[in-house]
Amino acid sequence: MKDNYGFMQVNVETDQGPLSFGMRDIYRNILKCGGGRLFLIDVDGNRYEIPSVDALDRASYKRLELYL
Amino acid sequence: MTKSESLIAALKNRGKTPPEDLLIAFSYNLRDGKRFSRTRGIGCATHQRLYLYDEDGSERQIDLTQANELRMENLVGSYSVVCENKDGTVDLLFSGDMRTHREAAAAVGYINSMLRAPDLAVRRELVAVCPKCGRTLRREGDVCLRCANRVKSLRRLWGFTRGVRGYLAIGVLLFFVTSLIELLAPYVQRVFVDDYVRAATPPALRPFVLIVLTMAGITVLSVIVSVLRSVFITIAGTTVVVNLRQLVFEKIHALSLSGVTKRPTGELIGRVTQDTNVLQQFLVSDLTNLAQQLILLFGVGTIVVFYDWKLALLVIVPVPFVVLFHRLFWNTMRRLWNKQWTFERKSSTILYDTYQGVRVVKSFGMEHREIERYNKAVDDQRDISMKNEQIWAVINPLISLFAGLGEFFLLYYVGQKILDGGMTLGEMTQFSSYVGLLYGPLRWMAMIPRRLVNALTSVVKIFEIVDEKSDVPASEHPVDLPIEGKIEFDDVSFGYNDGQTVLRHVSFSVQPGEMIGIVGKSGAGKSTLINLVMRLYDAENGTIRVDGVNIKDISEEHLRSQIGVVLQETFLFSGTIYDNIAYAKPTATRDEVIRAAKAAGAHPFILKLTDGYNTKVGERGHTLSGGERQRIAIARALLHDPKILILDEATASLDTETEKQLQDALLRLMEGRTTIAIAHRLSTLRNANRLIVIDNGTIAEQGSHDQLMEAGGIYHGLVEAQRSMNQLS
Ligand SMILES: Nc1ncnc2c1ncn2[C@@H]1O[C@H](COP(=O)(O)OP(=O)(O)OP(=O)(O)O)[C@@H](O)[C@H]1O
Ligand SMILES: [Mg+2]
């Protein structure tokens, strides 16, 4: 995750392979669904699901935590 | 490099030869419905053919001469494009997710227009890309937030300080004076210590008093200067922000409706208030503070270096560590405070929710659960803030210790010098004051990057709005047309978003003074139709004419000033009933307002209210019933004395009895006006000269009530359905 003046480039590992996408207004574009389930919404409106934040490795969680 | 050039290059890389005479090129993904693969499918269209090069290397050709129309099916987070062939079959062409949605939608639109008018099709770019990073932009002329030139934006921001630069200059000058005073103070202190406190012979009283007075004077002076300084800087800052705020507000109103509605309300409000506030903070306090701190830094730095460079070195060596430590520390604290803030917000949300929804809570007997929920939230909040306080209590002294570490070295060095007789006590006092002064700006500057980033982001966000071009561009020579009331739709197609079609090939005309009723299922496109008449949106295809003039050529204000509307969602501004009715015509006399209210059937119930016409309607008018609100909205539209009256479900919340009375009153008023009325309750439209039935975005039937009943189509079905409903009740 790289914060570039409100535009965030996010690099993730998904079950469909690695991916990089951009997010803006990051606080508003993270949907929390309870139970640690998250959705990230990128600039184009795609939704990426994180089924459980607790399952993330520590380094990733730390990075994400700032925006929760 | 334009988008199509880069796509063609990509194709050649894959060993494909795209057609020479291609008109458009676009990309899509998700061909196999899965995998975020890096390669994308690429499509190219010529006059006759559509070439699709899939991600897996296969290649397909679609004969467009056999195609009737391409259609885009919008799904959640993805889309697919199908081709309707002339023989009635439908083929799936390709699909993708939202990353390629924009270009695919543009491609579908382009190909469809080409199918209709092949001769007009010329080579074109479908989407604009950021010239720097190659990402697709939302629209031509948008700034790419990733690459926006922030320095340029800052320079533009500087442009807004015109008129207050004098104040700013005075402010900076005063900063200079403050710094000088701060530099002077330690010097006087030294003189005081060396010549008086530690003087070998007891000093004479007069010079002693003088020096004390000087010290007092310096303090007073610095207070006066700093007060003056904040006055000037505040004047400058607020002026700039007010200018910016007015500009943004004006700009938001100049945007077309879609420019406003496509952004969440909160975001727009944020841009008017928060972002301008951030800028004020930046321009007023940060920037000027920076100036002062820099002056101080250089001033002290020079003095220290000239005084004793070895000493200076000792002071400077620990500086990078201090700065580094400081940043590390702030990052950790920010994380912790962020968490605390989230928890605080959580508990206040619960509070807000339960009070707002107290009826629901009570009627479901959930008080206990809410109390538990709140208790837990508050407990969590207490735990985290306790933890934070503890950490803070430990870290804070630590950081001072680290920051002061350099001073210990210094003390050691200086102490030795004093013992050697190379330095006096006063000199030491002076020196350690300077060192203290030096660390202040350094610590402050460690914070600067974060603030700069915030300010720059706000600058870009504000200018994004300011620079946005309207979707309904004003014509070159708009005419002021006194309207008679003839409305024509000529083959109009429209969708709110790319690739969506809400209205398809709609054509009809309304004569001056005629009353047209529009019926159709919910979501058929009725409200959309009238949005187009008011030119809240522009139709992509086809023309809409009023009195034979294309509405794009009529000045917007003039057009809307002659149309009176009662919208489906009646909106009242917070204010009195009188203000709400007079909204469209602030110059109206009291008589006119009351006459309009009477015509709208609102007069009787208004008189029953405690304050009559001066009753406050509360936020969004929630103190009134739905039907009362509608009647006020009708009065508002009538006061306008419009040539064209549009009623979108204007009487839906009224009981049939009241509605009938109101209709009779309205009928008199509708004389000489063109009226378009939308209603689900068909009895509302019994006065209509003609009815238009909209089904799925097209005109399914039109004619008078009797004609349509005879035809036995959709309208007949609707009437029958309502009749049987009425019998049941
Ligand atoms: N601002 C908008 N942005 C995107 N889509 C919209 C917007 N407004 C309406 N639509 C869509 O356009 C279609 C037609 O909407 P419209 O408001 O014209 O329906 P309607 O015939 O007035 O329905 P109702 O009888 O319920 O008022 C609907 O499918 C709706 O979802
Ligand atoms: Mg509607």
Coordinates of N, CA and C and ligand atoms in Angstrom, one line a residue, chain B residues 526-528 568 648-649 678, ligand 2:
Chain B
K526 N -40.5 7.6 -16.7 CA -41.4 8.7 -16.8 C -40.7 10.0 -16.2
S527 N -40.2 9.8 -15.1 CA -39.5 11.0 -14.5 C -38.3 11.4 -15.3
T528 N -37.6 10.4 -15.9 CA -36.5 10.7 -16.8 C -36.9 11.6 -17.9
Q568 N -41.5 14.5 -7.9 CA -42.0 13.3 -7.2 C -41.6 13.4 -5.7
D648 N -45.2 15.7 -11.5 CA -44.7 14.3 -11.4 C -45.3 13.7 -10.1
E649 N -46.4 12.9 -10.2 CA -47.0 12.3 -9.1 C -47.3 13.4 -8.0
I678 N -47.7 13.2 -14.6 CA -47.4 11.7 -14.4 C -48.2 11.2 -13.3
Ligands
MG2 MG -40.8 8.9 -11.3

